[in-house]
Amino acid sequence: MNTTFLKACRGEKTDHTPIWIMRQAGRYLPDYHKVRSQMTFLELCKNPEKAAEVTLQPVDILGVDAAILFSDILVTLEAMGMDLDFKEKQGPVLAHPIRSQAELDQLIIPDPIEKLGYVMDTISLLRTELADKVPLIGFCGAPFTLSTYMIEGGSSKNFFNTKKMMYTDPGLYHNLMAKLTASTISYLQAQAEAGAQALQVFDSWAGSLAPNDFAEFALPYVQEIIAALKPAGIPLIYFANNCAGLLDLTKTSGADVLGLDWRVDIPTAIENFGPDIAIQGNLDPISLLLPEDKLEKRIASILERGRGAKGHIFNLGHGIVPETPPEKAKFVVETVHRLSKGK
Ligand code: CP3
């Protein structure tokens, strides 16, 4: 078993810098399209054999140092009682967004085994299939990011309805966040019990908040989730996207590892976080389109800048884009391994 990823999360010395790629199982891989063409995205998420199969694709094709469960952050909202669909071109659609206390009261805090058992089945299958390969990462959406989908009813540019609720009816917004947090905690606990060996909390839209709003409305719920999962004894990763203006705050999340998007200068983050937090990141996903020599220079620079951290897990600064040639993703993995070996 290649444990470099888990060691780097804990800040232990490794013989190379481990790498995995956000959204590594997905549409840039022809192998993914083959499986996906037989069923809808949600059907794929709910089919443990097929979900496990696509989870393993990047492990076998790219040689990454960790697998991430194939699922989506939004399945929790369906489990809570929302009507979720993924439409071609449009992305996720939640037909009845939550905008009032009465609508919120309709949602449940689901029993994860009863409503999301397919996720735990996928994890169990994967642990068997990954036995001598790499560790498995489980994940969830952070309450703020989930709240944007819940309140907007889908993807959004400026999060108008979310912020409107936050600013004009903060009591309702906090109630909604408390319910999302309770659902998330039991979901992650179930993932850990099923065999997830690390957990990542995705806060994709955290950077849309002013620091004081992030501190008041988003961060306390992330802290609550991280604190509740500490007893599981596995590395906890918090990825707040677009976090350059939030470093003073994200460092108090309690997470063992903080994910960085590409807009952040790594040494600045390390100086801010201090000696107790490992980092993950932060290559610009679009830079994978560069010719190999230019791409290699960027990789070398990130490895160099990450050396002062307690631990460094190489990753992109956000999800890999569907237009990426798979050979380039493979080149990144090989280059990170080659340049970091023995250093
Ligand atoms: O990283 C992985 O390989 C594991 C799988 C994974 C998916 N979604 C699969 C997926 C993970 C970790 C996610 C997380 C996720 N989902 C996030 C947080 C990470 C981020 O990128 O910011 C968010 C915001 C979502 C919500 C979501 N899911 C959107 C907005 C969309 C549509 C747009 C898009 O990127 O496709 C999805 C669909 C989705 N989730 C796909 C995949 C492979 C594409 C579905 C398809 O096959 O058509």
Coordinates of C-alpha atoms and ligand atoms in Angstrom, one line a residue:
M1 CA 0.0 0.0 0.0
N2 CA 1.3 3.4 -1.0
T3 CA 0.8 5.5 2.2
T4 CA 2.6 8.7 1.1
F5 CA -0.7 10.6 1.0
L6 CA -1.6 9.7 4.6
K7 CA 1.9 10.4 5.8
A8 CA 2.0 13.9 4.2
C9 CA -1.4 14.7 5.7
R10 CA 0.2 13.9 9.1
G11 CA 3.4 15.8 8.3
E12 CA 5.6 12.7 8.3
K13 CA 8.5 12.4 5.9
T14 CA 7.8 10.7 2.5
D15 CA 10.1 9.6 -0.3
H16 CA 8.1 11.7 -2.8
T17 CA 5.4 14.4 -2.7
P18 CA 2.1 12.6 -3.0
I19 CA -0.4 13.9 -5.6
W20 CA -4.1 13.4 -6.3
I21 CA -6.3 15.6 -8.5
M22 CA -9.6 17.2 -7.6
R23 CA -12.3 15.8 -9.9
Q24 CA -9.8 13.1 -11.1
A25 CA -12.6 10.7 -11.9
G26 CA -14.6 12.5 -14.6
R27 CA -15.3 13.8 -18.0
Y28 CA -11.7 14.4 -19.2
L29 CA -11.2 10.6 -19.2
P30 CA -12.6 8.6 -22.2
D31 CA -12.9 5.6 -19.9
Y32 CA -15.3 7.7 -17.7
H33 CA -17.5 8.5 -20.8
K34 CA -17.7 4.8 -21.6
V35 CA -19.3 4.0 -18.3
R36 CA -21.3 7.2 -18.1
S37 CA -22.9 6.7 -21.6
Q38 CA -24.7 3.7 -20.1
M39 CA -26.5 5.7 -17.4
T40 CA -27.3 9.1 -15.9
F41 CA -24.8 10.8 -13.5
L42 CA -27.1 10.1 -10.5
E43 CA -27.6 6.5 -11.6
L44 CA -23.8 6.2 -11.7
C45 CA -23.4 7.6 -8.2
K46 CA -26.0 5.1 -6.9
N47 CA -24.5 2.1 -8.5
P48 CA -21.7 0.9 -6.2
E49 CA -19.9 -1.4 -8.7
K50 CA -19.8 1.3 -11.4
A51 CA -19.0 4.1 -9.0
A52 CA -16.1 2.0 -7.7
E53 CA -15.0 1.3 -11.3
V54 CA -14.8 5.0 -12.2
T55 CA -13.1 5.8 -8.8
L56 CA -10.3 3.4 -9.8
Q57 CA -9.8 4.7 -13.3
P58 CA -7.5 7.6 -12.4
V59 CA -5.6 5.4 -9.9
D60 CA -4.8 3.0 -12.7
I61 CA -4.4 5.4 -15.6
L62 CA -2.6 8.3 -13.9
G63 CA -0.8 6.7 -10.9
V64 CA -2.1 9.2 -8.3
D65 CA -1.3 8.5 -4.6
A66 CA -4.9 8.6 -3.4
A67 CA -8.4 7.7 -4.7
I68 CA -11.4 9.9 -4.1
L69 CA -14.8 8.3 -3.8
F70 CA -16.9 8.9 -6.9
S71 CA -20.1 10.7 -5.8
D72 CA -21.2 14.3 -5.6
I73 CA -21.5 16.8 -2.7
L74 CA -25.2 17.3 -3.7
V75 CA -26.5 13.8 -2.9
T76 CA -26.8 14.9 0.7
L77 CA -29.5 17.4 -0.4
E78 CA -31.5 14.7 -2.1
A79 CA -31.2 12.6 1.1
M80 CA -32.6 15.5 3.1
G81 CA -35.7 15.5 0.8
M82 CA -34.8 17.8 -2.0
D83 CA -35.6 17.0 -5.6
L84 CA -32.1 16.8 -7.4
D85 CA -31.4 16.4 -11.0
F86 CA -28.3 16.9 -13.2
K87 CA -29.2 18.3 -16.6
E88 CA -26.9 18.1 -19.6
K89 CA -25.2 21.5 -20.1
Q90 CA -27.1 23.1 -17.2
G91 CA -25.6 21.2 -14.3
P92 CA -27.4 20.5 -11.0
V93 CA -31.0 21.5 -10.6
L94 CA -32.9 21.5 -7.3
A95 CA -36.5 22.0 -8.4
H96 CA -37.8 23.4 -5.1
P97 CA -35.3 25.8 -3.5
I98 CA -35.5 26.5 0.2
R99 CA -36.4 30.1 1.0
S100 CA -38.5 29.9 4.1
Q101 CA -38.6 28.3 7.5
A102 CA -41.7 26.3 6.4
E103 CA -39.7 24.9 3.5
L104 CA -36.7 24.1 5.7
D105 CA -39.0 22.3 8.2
Q106 CA -40.0 19.9 5.3
L107 CA -36.4 18.6 5.1
I108 CA -35.1 15.8 7.3
I109 CA -31.7 15.1 8.9
P110 CA -31.2 11.8 7.1
D111 CA -30.0 8.5 8.5
P112 CA -27.0 8.1 6.3
I113 CA -27.2 4.3 6.0
E114 CA -30.9 4.5 5.1
K115 CA -30.7 7.3 2.6
L116 CA -27.1 7.2 1.4
G117 CA -26.3 3.6 1.9
Y118 CA -25.1 3.4 -1.7
V119 CA -22.2 5.7 -0.8
M120 CA -21.1 3.4 2.1
D121 CA -21.5 0.4 -0.2
T122 CA -19.2 2.0 -2.7
I123 CA -16.6 2.8 0.0
S124 CA -16.7 -0.8 1.3
L125 CA -16.2 -2.2 -2.2
L126 CA -13.4 0.3 -2.9
R127 CA -11.5 -0.6 0.3
T128 CA -11.4 -4.2 -0.9
E129 CA -10.4 -3.2 -4.5
L130 CA -7.8 -0.7 -3.3
A131 CA -6.3 -3.0 -0.6
D132 CA -2.7 -2.9 -1.9
K133 CA -2.9 0.3 -3.9
V134 CA -3.7 3.7 -2.4
P135 CA -5.8 5.2 0.4
L136 CA -9.4 6.3 -0.2
I137 CA -10.7 9.8 0.4
G138 CA -14.3 10.4 1.3
F139 CA -15.9 13.8 1.1
C140 CA -18.8 16.2 1.5
G141 CA -19.7 19.8 0.7
A142 CA -19.2 22.4 3.3
P143 CA -22.5 23.8 4.7
F144 CA -22.1 27.2 3.1
T145 CA -21.4 25.7 -0.4
L146 CA -24.3 23.3 0.0
S147 CA -26.5 26.2 1.2
T148 CA -26.0 28.0 -2.1
Y149 CA -27.4 25.1 -4.1
M150 CA -30.2 24.6 -1.6
I151 CA -31.3 28.3 -1.7
E152 CA -30.5 29.2 -5.4
G153 CA -31.8 25.9 -6.7
G154 CA -28.7 25.2 -8.8
S155 CA -25.4 26.9 -9.7
S156 CA -25.2 30.7 -9.3
K157 CA -23.1 33.6 -10.3
N158 CA -23.5 36.0 -7.4
F159 CA -25.4 34.0 -4.9
F160 CA -28.1 36.6 -4.6
N161 CA -30.8 34.6 -2.8
T162 CA -28.3 33.0 -0.4
K163 CA -26.9 36.4 0.6
K164 CA -30.3 37.9 0.7
M165 CA -31.4 35.3 3.3
M166 CA -28.1 35.7 5.2
Y167 CA -28.4 39.4 5.5
T168 CA -32.2 39.9 5.8
D169 CA -33.1 36.8 7.8
P170 CA -30.0 35.6 9.6
G171 CA -32.0 33.5 12.0
L172 CA -33.4 31.4 9.2
Y173 CA -30.0 31.2 7.5
H174 CA -28.4 29.9 10.7
N175 CA -31.3 27.3 11.2
L176 CA -30.6 26.1 7.6
M177 CA -26.9 25.9 8.3
A178 CA -27.4 24.0 11.5
K179 CA -29.6 21.4 9.7
L180 CA -27.0 21.0 7.0
T181 CA -24.2 20.7 9.6
A182 CA -26.1 17.9 11.5
S183 CA -26.7 16.0 8.3
T184 CA -23.1 16.4 7.2
I185 CA -21.6 15.2 10.5
S186 CA -23.6 11.9 10.5
Y187 CA -22.8 11.4 6.8
L188 CA -19.1 11.8 7.3
Q189 CA -19.1 9.6 10.4
A190 CA -20.8 6.9 8.3
Q191 CA -18.1 7.3 5.6
A192 CA -15.4 6.9 8.1
E193 CA -17.0 3.9 9.6
A194 CA -17.4 2.4 6.1
G195 CA -13.7 2.7 5.6
A196 CA -12.8 6.2 4.2
Q197 CA -9.2 6.9 5.2
A198 CA -9.3 10.7 5.0
L199 CA -12.1 13.2 4.5
Q200 CA -12.2 16.4 2.5
V201 CA -14.8 19.1 3.0
F202 CA -15.3 21.1 -0.3
D203 CA -16.1 24.8 0.2
S204 CA -16.1 25.7 -3.5
W205 CA -17.8 29.1 -3.1
A206 CA -16.3 30.2 0.3
G207 CA -14.4 33.0 -1.6
S208 CA -17.6 34.7 -2.5
L209 CA -18.0 35.9 1.1
A210 CA -16.5 38.9 2.8
P211 CA -14.2 37.8 5.6
N212 CA -16.6 38.9 8.4
D213 CA -19.5 37.1 6.8
F214 CA -17.4 34.0 6.3
A215 CA -16.4 34.2 10.0
E216 CA -20.0 34.7 11.1
F217 CA -22.0 32.5 8.8
A218 CA -19.8 29.8 7.3
L219 CA -16.7 29.0 9.4
P220 CA -18.3 28.0 12.7
Y221 CA -20.2 25.2 11.0
V222 CA -17.0 23.9 9.3
Q223 CA -15.3 24.0 12.8
E224 CA -18.2 22.1 14.2
I225 CA -17.9 19.4 11.5
I226 CA -14.1 19.1 11.9
A227 CA -14.4 18.9 15.7
A228 CA -17.1 16.2 15.5
L229 CA -14.9 14.1 13.1
K230 CA -11.7 14.4 15.1
P231 CA -12.4 11.2 17.1
A232 CA -12.5 9.2 13.8
G233 CA -8.7 9.6 13.9
I234 CA -8.3 10.1 10.1
P235 CA -6.8 13.2 8.3
L236 CA -9.4 15.9 7.7
I237 CA -8.9 18.3 4.8
Y238 CA -10.7 21.6 4.4
F239 CA -10.6 23.1 0.9
A240 CA -12.0 26.6 0.7
N241 CA -11.8 27.8 -2.9
N242 CA -10.7 31.4 -3.6
C243 CA -9.4 31.6 0.0
A244 CA -6.5 34.2 -0.4
G245 CA -8.5 36.7 1.7
L246 CA -9.6 34.2 4.3
L247 CA -6.3 32.6 5.4
D248 CA -6.5 34.1 8.9
L249 CA -9.8 32.4 9.3
T250 CA -9.4 29.1 7.5
K251 CA -6.4 28.3 9.7
T252 CA -8.8 28.1 12.6
S253 CA -11.0 25.4 11.0
G254 CA -9.3 22.6 13.0
A255 CA -8.4 20.7 9.8
D256 CA -5.1 18.8 9.6
V257 CA -4.7 19.9 5.9
L258 CA -5.8 23.1 4.2
G259 CA -6.4 23.0 0.4
L260 CA -5.2 26.1 -1.5
D261 CA -6.5 27.4 -4.8
W262 CA -3.9 28.7 -7.3
R263 CA -4.5 32.4 -6.4
V264 CA -2.7 31.9 -3.1
D265 CA 1.1 32.2 -2.7
I266 CA 2.1 29.1 -0.9
P267 CA 4.9 30.6 1.3
T268 CA 2.4 33.3 2.5
A269 CA -0.1 30.6 3.4
I270 CA 2.6 28.5 5.2
E271 CA 3.7 31.5 7.2
N272 CA 0.1 32.3 8.2
F273 CA -0.8 28.7 9.1
G274 CA 2.3 27.9 11.2
P275 CA 3.9 24.5 11.8
D276 CA 0.8 22.5 12.7
I277 CA -1.1 22.5 9.4
A278 CA -0.2 20.6 6.2
I279 CA -1.2 22.1 2.8
Q280 CA -2.6 20.7 -0.4
G281 CA -2.5 22.4 -3.9
N282 CA -2.3 24.5 -5.9
L283 CA -1.6 24.3 -9.7
D284 CA -4.0 26.3 -11.9
P285 CA -6.1 23.6 -13.6
I286 CA -6.0 25.4 -17.0
S287 CA -2.1 25.4 -16.9
L288 CA -2.4 21.7 -17.8
L289 CA -2.9 23.0 -21.3
L290 CA 0.7 24.4 -21.4
P291 CA 3.4 22.6 -23.3
E292 CA 5.3 20.2 -21.1
D293 CA 8.4 22.3 -20.5
K294 CA 6.4 25.3 -19.2
L295 CA 4.2 23.1 -17.2
E296 CA 7.2 21.4 -15.6
K297 CA 8.6 24.8 -14.5
R298 CA 5.3 25.6 -12.7
I299 CA 5.2 22.2 -11.0
A300 CA 8.8 22.6 -9.9
S301 CA 8.0 26.0 -8.4
I302 CA 5.0 24.7 -6.5
L303 CA 7.1 21.8 -5.1
E304 CA 9.8 24.2 -4.1
R305 CA 7.4 26.6 -2.4
G306 CA 5.7 23.8 -0.6
R307 CA 8.9 22.5 1.0
G308 CA 8.5 24.7 4.2
A309 CA 5.1 23.2 5.0
K310 CA 4.4 20.7 7.7
G311 CA 3.4 18.4 4.8
H312 CA 2.6 19.0 1.2
I313 CA 0.1 17.1 -1.0
F314 CA 0.3 18.2 -4.6
N315 CA -3.1 18.9 -6.2
L316 CA -4.7 21.4 -8.6
G317 CA -6.1 24.6 -7.2
H318 CA -9.6 23.4 -8.2
G319 CA -11.1 20.6 -10.2
I320 CA -9.5 19.4 -13.4
V321 CA -11.5 20.7 -16.5
P322 CA -13.1 18.3 -19.0
E323 CA -11.0 19.8 -21.9
T324 CA -7.8 18.5 -20.3
P325 CA -5.9 15.9 -22.4
P326 CA -5.5 12.8 -20.1
E327 CA -1.8 12.5 -21.1
K328 CA -1.2 15.9 -19.5
A329 CA -2.8 14.8 -16.2
K330 CA -0.5 11.8 -16.4
F331 CA 2.5 14.0 -17.1
V332 CA 1.7 16.1 -14.0
V333 CA 1.6 13.0 -11.8
E334 CA 4.9 11.7 -13.2
T335 CA 6.6 15.0 -13.0
V336 CA 5.6 15.6 -9.4
H337 CA 6.9 12.1 -8.5
R338 CA 10.2 12.6 -10.5
L339 CA 11.0 16.1 -9.2
S340 CA 10.2 15.4 -5.6
K341 CA 11.8 11.9 -5.2
G342 CA 14.4 11.8 -2.4
K343 CA 14.0 15.5 -1.5
Ligands
CP3_1 O1 -13.1 14.4 -7.5 C1 -13.6 13.4 -7.9 O2 -13.1 12.7 -8.9 C2 -14.8 12.7 -7.2 C3 -16.1 13.1 -7.7 C4 -16.7 14.4 -7.5 C5 -17.7 14.9 -8.4 N1 -18.2 16.1 -7.9 C6 -18.2 14.2 -9.6 C7 -19.0 15.0 -10.6 C8 -16.5 15.4 -6.5 C9 -15.5 15.4 -5.4 C10 -17.5 16.4 -6.7 C11 -17.7 17.6 -5.8 C12 -18.5 18.7 -6.3 N2 -19.7 18.6 -6.9 C13 -18.3 20.0 -5.9 C14 -17.1 20.5 -5.1 C15 -15.9 20.5 -5.9 C16 -15.8 21.6 -6.9 O3 -15.5 21.3 -8.1 O4 -15.9 22.8 -6.6 C17 -19.4 20.8 -6.5 C18 -19.5 22.3 -6.4 C19 -20.3 19.9 -7.1 C20 -21.6 20.2 -7.7 C21 -21.6 19.8 -9.1 N3 -21.6 18.5 -9.6 C22 -21.8 20.6 -10.3 C23 -21.8 22.1 -10.3 C24 -21.8 19.8 -11.4 C25 -22.1 20.2 -12.8 C26 -20.9 20.8 -13.4 C27 -19.8 19.9 -13.7 O5 -18.7 20.1 -13.2 O6 -20.0 18.9 -14.3 C28 -21.7 18.4 -10.9 C29 -21.7 17.2 -11.8 C30 -20.5 16.3 -11.6 N4 -20.0 15.9 -10.4 C31 -19.8 15.5 -12.6 C32 -18.9 14.7 -12.0 C33 -18.0 13.7 -12.7 C34 -20.2 15.6 -14.1 C35 -21.4 14.8 -14.3 C36 -21.5 14.2 -15.7 O7 -20.9 13.1 -15.9 O8 -22.1 14.8 -16.6

